[in-house]
């Protein structure tokens, strides 16, 4: 299947042309009593496009890939293992996690930081996954009196509003049908219990320590008591009661307490978030102290954090020394490999750096952060042909990766291939849901000129995208 065909298949499910700037497109109305899985997916996609184009989306491939790794392991053991999920981090240091219909699960950086084990994180994800697989949104809407027609766009707005603070949501949904819907979107006690029950099952089947679920909820509840009136959003959307915790404790009481070592990635991801919160100078001294005190935390992760901070502080010499120490402690880890590449790149020994990336990408072909960095290094050292070969190969595995298309467009630009450059940009925009910009790029590609075959393929892509854009605007 060509890239564009796959794009068409996905975009047929998708509808938001101007997610960020121009308000919500008309998605049509749906019957409240029968929200189908496809409609759930569409509503989730709509909300996701909004989040992706906002500043809240944490644009860190390593953090997001890590969440998907844990999430996919859990989904694989659910009653809908083939449902496609997307897990993503939200750049927000308040404690929250939320599920949107159709398989989109967001986790705030604040929540990631207060989890004390991978099993605790898995307990949150498995609860959210279960809201999706049990179709709680559809059931909430159909549970209302009567069968009114409601707009899918309004549902998407209500869902986005529900995960924000009360003040923001009031402002966001005032005067719309969303306001009415939002009141219907509170998870009920029954839904919470069900998500706990199914979530525990997922954890158990996936080999996590189920006792982490009540432990985490208790800690959250305790933390909340200490800061009255400042309840994390998580507690507002998933109320924790002592009854609820007791019921979970009862369920896990007969299960073994598994003492599982956390993956190094769990530590590294959290370290990355800690480092990002601080100025570079503060981060250097924070990790320096942590390493000398040896009182708390994981020294490997702390050294990783120190090197991140040193790079930001432009202390390449020391970063290089610390990297040698870290390398002696960690044999094989994609995140550490990615960091080592950054240290080498900062050291400006181009030949060495490129050879290093070449091997690292071969060892970890699925670690996208490494691929981006390698492509970037090739572009910076004026090797656009090698970059475009690497990117073409990776795009066949990740045909929806907008960052890969953008790098591809830059390599074509350097190669003077204008048609291909605009075509790659068009795909990047199309996958972001921005059909208008995608069409503009295809028009530019056509104008740049090319072979008969290339031009007719662009012509047919254009026709499809224009049809989709027309449909979205209800012109048919
Ligand atoms: Zn819940």
PDB file of N, CA and C in Angstrom, residues 346-424:
ATOM      1  N   UNK A 346      27.875  17.225  20.289  1.00  0.00           N
ATOM      2  CA  UNK A 346      28.320  18.471  20.907  1.00  0.00           C
ATOM      3  C   UNK A 346      29.838  18.577  20.864  1.00  0.00           C
ATOM      4  N   UNK A 347      30.529  17.413  20.882  1.00  0.00           N
ATOM      5  CA  UNK A 347      31.990  17.392  20.827  1.00  0.00           C
ATOM      6  C   UNK A 347      32.543  17.703  19.449  1.00  0.00           C
ATOM      7  N   UNK A 348      31.671  17.741  18.468  1.00  0.00           N
ATOM      8  CA  UNK A 348      32.020  18.165  17.100  1.00  0.00           C
ATOM      9  C   UNK A 348      33.069  17.304  16.389  1.00  0.00           C
ATOM     10  N   UNK A 349      33.129  16.033  16.711  1.00  0.00           N
ATOM     11  CA  UNK A 349      33.957  15.124  15.916  1.00  0.00           C
ATOM     12  C   UNK A 349      33.006  14.387  14.956  1.00  0.00           C
ATOM     13  N   UNK A 350      32.804  15.022  13.784  1.00  0.00           N
ATOM     14  CA  UNK A 350      31.722  14.574  12.908  1.00  0.00           C
ATOM     15  C   UNK A 350      31.832  13.115  12.474  1.00  0.00           C
ATOM     16  N   UNK A 351      33.003  12.708  12.021  1.00  0.00           N
ATOM     17  CA  UNK A 351      33.152  11.350  11.496  1.00  0.00           C
ATOM     18  C   UNK A 351      32.818  10.336  12.580  1.00  0.00           C
ATOM     19  N   UNK A 352      33.353  10.563  13.755  1.00  0.00           N
ATOM     20  CA  UNK A 352      33.107   9.670  14.884  1.00  0.00           C
ATOM     21  C   UNK A 352      31.615   9.632  15.228  1.00  0.00           C
ATOM     22  N   UNK A 353      30.983  10.818  15.261  1.00  0.00           N
ATOM     23  CA  UNK A 353      29.569  10.909  15.624  1.00  0.00           C
ATOM     24  C   UNK A 353      28.692  10.142  14.632  1.00  0.00           C
ATOM     25  N   UNK A 354      28.946  10.333  13.353  1.00  0.00           N
ATOM     26  CA  UNK A 354      28.108   9.683  12.341  1.00  0.00           C
ATOM     27  C   UNK A 354      28.273   8.168  12.369  1.00  0.00           C
ATOM     28  N   UNK A 355      29.513   7.717  12.555  1.00  0.00           N
ATOM     29  CA  UNK A 355      29.738   6.271  12.652  1.00  0.00           C
ATOM     30  C   UNK A 355      29.006   5.724  13.875  1.00  0.00           C
ATOM     31  N   UNK A 356      29.058   6.506  14.943  1.00  0.00           N
ATOM     32  CA  UNK A 356      28.380   6.088  16.166  1.00  0.00           C
ATOM     33  C   UNK A 356      26.865   5.947  15.930  1.00  0.00           C
ATOM     34  N   UNK A 357      26.260   6.977  15.339  1.00  0.00           N
ATOM     35  CA  UNK A 357      24.812   6.940  15.086  1.00  0.00           C
ATOM     36  C   UNK A 357      24.434   5.788  14.156  1.00  0.00           C
ATOM     37  N   UNK A 358      25.277   5.566  13.158  1.00  0.00           N
ATOM     38  CA  UNK A 358      25.001   4.492  12.210  1.00  0.00           C
ATOM     39  C   UNK A 358      24.814   3.162  12.951  1.00  0.00           C
ATOM     40  N   UNK A 359      25.737   2.876  13.866  1.00  0.00           N
ATOM     41  CA  UNK A 359      25.641   1.635  14.634  1.00  0.00           C
ATOM     42  C   UNK A 359      24.481   1.640  15.613  1.00  0.00           C
ATOM     43  N   UNK A 360      24.295   2.775  16.279  1.00  0.00           N
ATOM     44  CA  UNK A 360      23.254   2.855  17.307  1.00  0.00           C
ATOM     45  C   UNK A 360      21.872   2.649  16.689  1.00  0.00           C
ATOM     46  N   UNK A 361      21.636   3.247  15.517  1.00  0.00           N
ATOM     47  CA  UNK A 361      20.335   3.078  14.857  1.00  0.00           C
ATOM     48  C   UNK A 361      20.148   1.616  14.434  1.00  0.00           C
ATOM     49  N   UNK A 362      21.259   0.989  14.041  1.00  0.00           N
ATOM     50  CA  UNK A 362      21.142  -0.425  13.670  1.00  0.00           C
ATOM     51  C   UNK A 362      20.799  -1.282  14.891  1.00  0.00           C
ATOM     52  N   UNK A 363      21.378  -0.938  16.050  1.00  0.00           N
ATOM     53  CA  UNK A 363      21.079  -1.707  17.268  1.00  0.00           C
ATOM     54  C   UNK A 363      19.682  -1.446  17.806  1.00  0.00           C
ATOM     55  N   UNK A 364      19.178  -0.244  17.608  1.00  0.00           N
ATOM     56  CA  UNK A 364      17.845   0.110  18.137  1.00  0.00           C
ATOM     57  C   UNK A 364      17.009   0.733  17.032  1.00  0.00           C
ATOM     58  N   UNK A 365      16.635  -0.070  16.024  1.00  0.00           N
ATOM     59  CA  UNK A 365      15.957   0.512  14.848  1.00  0.00           C
ATOM     60  C   UNK A 365      14.600   1.137  15.183  1.00  0.00           C
ATOM     61  N   UNK A 366      14.041   0.761  16.332  1.00  0.00           N
ATOM     62  CA  UNK A 366      12.714   1.296  16.655  1.00  0.00           C
ATOM     63  C   UNK A 366      12.763   2.525  17.557  1.00  0.00           C
ATOM     64  N   UNK A 367      13.956   2.925  17.961  1.00  0.00           N
ATOM     65  CA  UNK A 367      14.047   4.086  18.850  1.00  0.00           C
ATOM     66  C   UNK A 367      14.072   5.353  18.001  1.00  0.00           C
ATOM     67  N   UNK A 368      12.901   5.969  17.869  1.00  0.00           N
ATOM     68  CA  UNK A 368      12.771   7.056  16.891  1.00  0.00           C
ATOM     69  C   UNK A 368      13.615   8.277  17.209  1.00  0.00           C
ATOM     70  N   UNK A 369      13.837   8.541  18.514  1.00  0.00           N
ATOM     71  CA  UNK A 369      14.646   9.703  18.887  1.00  0.00           C
ATOM     72  C   UNK A 369      16.052   9.577  18.296  1.00  0.00           C
ATOM     73  N   UNK A 370      16.533   8.340  18.243  1.00  0.00           N
ATOM     74  CA  UNK A 370      17.856   8.074  17.680  1.00  0.00           C
ATOM     75  C   UNK A 370      17.859   8.317  16.171  1.00  0.00           C
ATOM     76  N   UNK A 371      16.787   7.907  15.517  1.00  0.00           N
ATOM     77  CA  UNK A 371      16.669   8.110  14.067  1.00  0.00           C
ATOM     78  C   UNK A 371      16.625   9.608  13.748  1.00  0.00           C
ATOM     79  N   UNK A 372      15.809  10.356  14.497  1.00  0.00           N
ATOM     80  CA  UNK A 372      15.720  11.804  14.269  1.00  0.00           C
ATOM     81  C   UNK A 372      17.115  12.431  14.406  1.00  0.00           C
ATOM     82  N   UNK A 373      17.818  12.033  15.488  1.00  0.00           N
ATOM     83  CA  UNK A 373      19.116  12.646  15.771  1.00  0.00           C
ATOM     84  C   UNK A 373      20.120  12.315  14.673  1.00  0.00           C
ATOM     85  N   UNK A 374      20.086  11.067  14.197  1.00  0.00           N
ATOM     86  CA  UNK A 374      21.015  10.651  13.140  1.00  0.00           C
ATOM     87  C   UNK A 374      20.724  11.438  11.864  1.00  0.00           C
ATOM     88  N   UNK A 375      19.452  11.534  11.505  1.00  0.00           N
ATOM     89  CA  UNK A 375      19.080  12.276  10.297  1.00  0.00           C
ATOM     90  C   UNK A 375      19.506  13.741  10.420  1.00  0.00           C
ATOM     91  N   UNK A 376      19.279  14.305  11.600  1.00  0.00           N
ATOM     92  CA  UNK A 376      19.667  15.704  11.848  1.00  0.00           C
ATOM     93  C   UNK A 376      21.179  15.874  11.686  1.00  0.00           C
ATOM     94  N   UNK A 377      21.935  14.926  12.236  1.00  0.00           N
ATOM     95  CA  UNK A 377      23.401  15.003  12.142  1.00  0.00           C
ATOM     96  C   UNK A 377      23.849  14.898  10.678  1.00  0.00           C
ATOM     97  N   UNK A 378      23.204  14.029   9.917  1.00  0.00           N
ATOM     98  CA  UNK A 378      23.543  13.900   8.493  1.00  0.00           C
ATOM     99  C   UNK A 378      23.247  15.195   7.746  1.00  0.00           C
ATOM    100  N   UNK A 379      22.124  15.833   8.087  1.00  0.00           N
ATOM    101  CA  UNK A 379      21.775  17.087   7.416  1.00  0.00           C
ATOM    102  C   UNK A 379      22.772  18.182   7.774  1.00  0.00           C
ATOM    103  N   UNK A 380      23.141  18.221   9.051  1.00  0.00           N
ATOM    104  CA  UNK A 380      24.070  19.267   9.485  1.00  0.00           C
ATOM    105  C   UNK A 380      25.467  19.088   8.908  1.00  0.00           C
ATOM    106  N   UNK A 381      25.822  17.855   8.557  1.00  0.00           N
ATOM    107  CA  UNK A 381      27.146  17.623   7.975  1.00  0.00           C
ATOM    108  C   UNK A 381      27.052  17.508   6.453  1.00  0.00           C
ATOM    109  N   UNK A 382      25.929  18.035   5.934  1.00  0.00           N
ATOM    110  CA  UNK A 382      25.794  18.136   4.483  1.00  0.00           C
ATOM    111  C   UNK A 382      25.796  16.793   3.760  1.00  0.00           C
ATOM    112  N   UNK A 383      25.028  15.849   4.300  1.00  0.00           N
ATOM    113  CA  UNK A 383      24.897  14.558   3.625  1.00  0.00           C
ATOM    114  C   UNK A 383      23.418  14.244   3.404  1.00  0.00           C
ATOM    115  N   UNK A 384      22.743  15.098   2.622  1.00  0.00           N
ATOM    116  CA  UNK A 384      21.296  14.942   2.461  1.00  0.00           C
ATOM    117  C   UNK A 384      20.897  13.625   1.784  1.00  0.00           C
ATOM    118  N   UNK A 385      21.767  13.090   0.932  1.00  0.00           N
ATOM    119  CA  UNK A 385      21.402  11.848   0.246  1.00  0.00           C
ATOM    120  C   UNK A 385      21.311  10.690   1.242  1.00  0.00           C
ATOM    121  N   UNK A 386      22.311  10.595   2.116  1.00  0.00           N
ATOM    122  CA  UNK A 386      22.288   9.549   3.143  1.00  0.00           C
ATOM    123  C   UNK A 386      21.086   9.757   4.063  1.00  0.00           C
ATOM    124  N   UNK A 387      20.802  11.034   4.400  1.00  0.00           N
ATOM    125  CA  UNK A 387      19.658  11.313   5.263  1.00  0.00           C
ATOM    126  C   UNK A 387      18.365  10.859   4.612  1.00  0.00           C
ATOM    127  N   UNK A 388      18.200  11.173   3.326  1.00  0.00           N
ATOM    128  CA  UNK A 388      16.931  10.839   2.684  1.00  0.00           C
ATOM    129  C   UNK A 388      16.766   9.319   2.542  1.00  0.00           C
ATOM    130  N   UNK A 389      17.871   8.603   2.367  1.00  0.00           N
ATOM    131  CA  UNK A 389      17.781   7.132   2.322  1.00  0.00           C
ATOM    132  C   UNK A 389      17.322   6.570   3.660  1.00  0.00           C
ATOM    133  N   UNK A 390      17.938   7.055   4.728  1.00  0.00           N
ATOM    134  CA  UNK A 390      17.568   6.607   6.075  1.00  0.00           C
ATOM    135  C   UNK A 390      16.091   6.892   6.339  1.00  0.00           C
ATOM    136  N   UNK A 391      15.645   8.118   5.978  1.00  0.00           N
ATOM    137  CA  UNK A 391      14.273   8.535   6.280  1.00  0.00           C
ATOM    138  C   UNK A 391      13.252   7.758   5.462  1.00  0.00           C
ATOM    139  N   UNK A 392      13.589   7.494   4.200  1.00  0.00           N
ATOM    140  CA  UNK A 392      12.670   6.718   3.370  1.00  0.00           C
ATOM    141  C   UNK A 392      12.464   5.333   3.965  1.00  0.00           C
ATOM    142  N   UNK A 393      13.571   4.750   4.425  1.00  0.00           N
ATOM    143  CA  UNK A 393      13.477   3.416   5.028  1.00  0.00           C
ATOM    144  C   UNK A 393      12.607   3.461   6.297  1.00  0.00           C
ATOM    145  N   UNK A 394      12.820   4.480   7.145  1.00  0.00           N
ATOM    146  CA  UNK A 394      12.075   4.554   8.404  1.00  0.00           C
ATOM    147  C   UNK A 394      10.599   4.893   8.168  1.00  0.00           C
ATOM    148  N   UNK A 395      10.332   5.693   7.131  1.00  0.00           N
ATOM    149  CA  UNK A 395       8.940   6.050   6.848  1.00  0.00           C
ATOM    150  C   UNK A 395       8.112   4.843   6.411  1.00  0.00           C
ATOM    151  N   UNK A 396       8.783   3.835   5.862  1.00  0.00           N
ATOM    152  CA  UNK A 396       7.995   2.652   5.496  1.00  0.00           C
ATOM    153  C   UNK A 396       7.519   1.920   6.755  1.00  0.00           C
ATOM    154  N   UNK A 397       8.233   2.117   7.875  1.00  0.00           N
ATOM    155  CA  UNK A 397       7.763   1.526   9.138  1.00  0.00           C
ATOM    156  C   UNK A 397       6.827   2.458   9.906  1.00  0.00           C
ATOM    157  N   UNK A 398       7.046   3.761   9.775  1.00  0.00           N
ATOM    158  CA  UNK A 398       6.240   4.740  10.527  1.00  0.00           C
ATOM    159  C   UNK A 398       5.603   5.733   9.560  1.00  0.00           C
ATOM    160  N   UNK A 399       4.620   5.296   8.765  1.00  0.00           N
ATOM    161  CA  UNK A 399       4.094   6.175   7.708  1.00  0.00           C
ATOM    162  C   UNK A 399       3.302   7.371   8.244  1.00  0.00           C
ATOM    163  N   UNK A 400       3.056   7.435   9.557  1.00  0.00           N
ATOM    164  CA  UNK A 400       2.302   8.576  10.084  1.00  0.00           C
ATOM    165  C   UNK A 400       3.182   9.499  10.912  1.00  0.00           C
ATOM    166  N   UNK A 401       4.501   9.318  10.834  1.00  0.00           N
ATOM    167  CA  UNK A 401       5.399  10.090  11.684  1.00  0.00           C
ATOM    168  C   UNK A 401       5.706  11.443  11.038  1.00  0.00           C
ATOM    169  N   UNK A 402       5.083  12.486  11.563  1.00  0.00           N
ATOM    170  CA  UNK A 402       5.208  13.802  10.920  1.00  0.00           C
ATOM    171  C   UNK A 402       6.636  14.360  11.022  1.00  0.00           C
ATOM    172  N   UNK A 403       7.343  14.025  12.099  1.00  0.00           N
ATOM    173  CA  UNK A 403       8.723  14.519  12.256  1.00  0.00           C
ATOM    174  C   UNK A 403       9.622  13.929  11.173  1.00  0.00           C
ATOM    175  N   UNK A 404       9.417  12.651  10.834  1.00  0.00           N
ATOM    176  CA  UNK A 404      10.212  12.030   9.768  1.00  0.00           C
ATOM    177  C   UNK A 404       9.960  12.729   8.426  1.00  0.00           C
ATOM    178  N   UNK A 405       8.691  13.081   8.142  1.00  0.00           N
ATOM    179  CA  UNK A 405       8.383  13.789   6.884  1.00  0.00           C
ATOM    180  C   UNK A 405       9.064  15.158   6.839  1.00  0.00           C
ATOM    181  N   UNK A 406       9.099  15.829   8.002  1.00  0.00           N
ATOM    182  CA  UNK A 406       9.716  17.158   8.011  1.00  0.00           C
ATOM    183  C   UNK A 406      11.218  17.072   7.747  1.00  0.00           C
ATOM    184  N   UNK A 407      11.866  16.068   8.356  1.00  0.00           N
ATOM    185  CA  UNK A 407      13.294  15.862   8.090  1.00  0.00           C
ATOM    186  C   UNK A 407      13.510  15.475   6.628  1.00  0.00           C
ATOM    187  N   UNK A 408      12.585  14.659   6.106  1.00  0.00           N
ATOM    188  CA  UNK A 408      12.671  14.237   4.710  1.00  0.00           C
ATOM    189  C   UNK A 408      12.563  15.452   3.779  1.00  0.00           C
ATOM    190  N   UNK A 409      11.652  16.359   4.113  1.00  0.00           N
ATOM    191  CA  UNK A 409      11.489  17.563   3.292  1.00  0.00           C
ATOM    192  C   UNK A 409      12.785  18.379   3.283  1.00  0.00           C
ATOM    193  N   UNK A 410      13.439  18.457   4.446  1.00  0.00           N
ATOM    194  CA  UNK A 410      14.706  19.212   4.501  1.00  0.00           C
ATOM    195  C   UNK A 410      15.799  18.550   3.678  1.00  0.00           C
ATOM    196  N   UNK A 411      15.832  17.211   3.695  1.00  0.00           N
ATOM    197  CA  UNK A 411      16.885  16.561   2.900  1.00  0.00           C
ATOM    198  C   UNK A 411      16.610  16.747   1.405  1.00  0.00           C
ATOM    199  N   UNK A 412      15.341  16.695   0.987  1.00  0.00           N
ATOM    200  CA  UNK A 412      15.018  16.933  -0.432  1.00  0.00           C
ATOM    201  C   UNK A 412      15.329  18.366  -0.836  1.00  0.00           C
ATOM    202  N   UNK A 413      15.102  19.290   0.095  1.00  0.00           N
ATOM    203  CA  UNK A 413      15.406  20.692  -0.206  1.00  0.00           C
ATOM    204  C   UNK A 413      16.897  20.849  -0.513  1.00  0.00           C
ATOM    205  N   UNK A 414      17.728  20.214   0.335  1.00  0.00           N
ATOM    206  CA  UNK A 414      19.181  20.302   0.114  1.00  0.00           C
ATOM    207  C   UNK A 414      19.606  19.611  -1.178  1.00  0.00           C
ATOM    208  N   UNK A 415      18.819  18.609  -1.572  1.00  0.00           N
ATOM    209  CA  UNK A 415      19.147  17.889  -2.806  1.00  0.00           C
ATOM    210  C   UNK A 415      18.587  18.594  -4.037  1.00  0.00           C
ATOM    211  N   UNK A 416      17.849  19.689  -3.787  1.00  0.00           N
ATOM    212  CA  UNK A 416      17.252  20.426  -4.896  1.00  0.00           C
ATOM    213  C   UNK A 416      16.064  19.716  -5.522  1.00  0.00           C
ATOM    214  N   UNK A 417      15.478  18.761  -4.791  1.00  0.00           N
ATOM    215  CA  UNK A 417      14.304  18.041  -5.317  1.00  0.00           C
ATOM    216  C   UNK A 417      13.049  18.723  -4.786  1.00  0.00           C
ATOM    217  N   UNK A 418      12.605  19.737  -5.499  1.00  0.00           N
ATOM    218  CA  UNK A 418      11.523  20.572  -4.970  1.00  0.00           C
ATOM    219  C   UNK A 418      10.179  19.866  -4.935  1.00  0.00           C
ATOM    220  N   UNK A 419       9.899  19.070  -5.952  1.00  0.00           N
ATOM    221  CA  UNK A 419       8.626  18.346  -5.954  1.00  0.00           C
ATOM    222  C   UNK A 419       8.542  17.454  -4.716  1.00  0.00           C
ATOM    223  N   UNK A 420       9.607  16.653  -4.497  1.00  0.00           N
ATOM    224  CA  UNK A 420       9.605  15.733  -3.361  1.00  0.00           C
ATOM    225  C   UNK A 420       9.557  16.479  -2.030  1.00  0.00           C
ATOM    226  N   UNK A 421      10.213  17.633  -1.994  1.00  0.00           N
ATOM    227  CA  UNK A 421      10.222  18.429  -0.766  1.00  0.00           C
ATOM    228  C   UNK A 421       8.802  18.827  -0.356  1.00  0.00           C
ATOM    229  N   UNK A 422       8.060  19.383  -1.319  1.00  0.00           N
ATOM    230  CA  UNK A 422       6.696  19.830  -0.993  1.00  0.00           C
ATOM    231  C   UNK A 422       5.768  18.646  -0.743  1.00  0.00           C
ATOM    232  N   UNK A 423       6.028  17.563  -1.440  1.00  0.00           N
ATOM    233  CA  UNK A 423       5.202  16.366  -1.238  1.00  0.00           C
ATOM    234  C   UNK A 423       5.381  15.847   0.198  1.00  0.00           C
ATOM    235  N   UNK A 424       6.644  15.798   0.674  1.00  0.00           N
ATOM    236  CA  UNK A 424       6.895  15.331   2.044  1.00  0.00           C
ATOM    237  C   UNK A 424       6.224  16.263   3.058  1.00  0.00           C
TER     238      UNK A 424
END
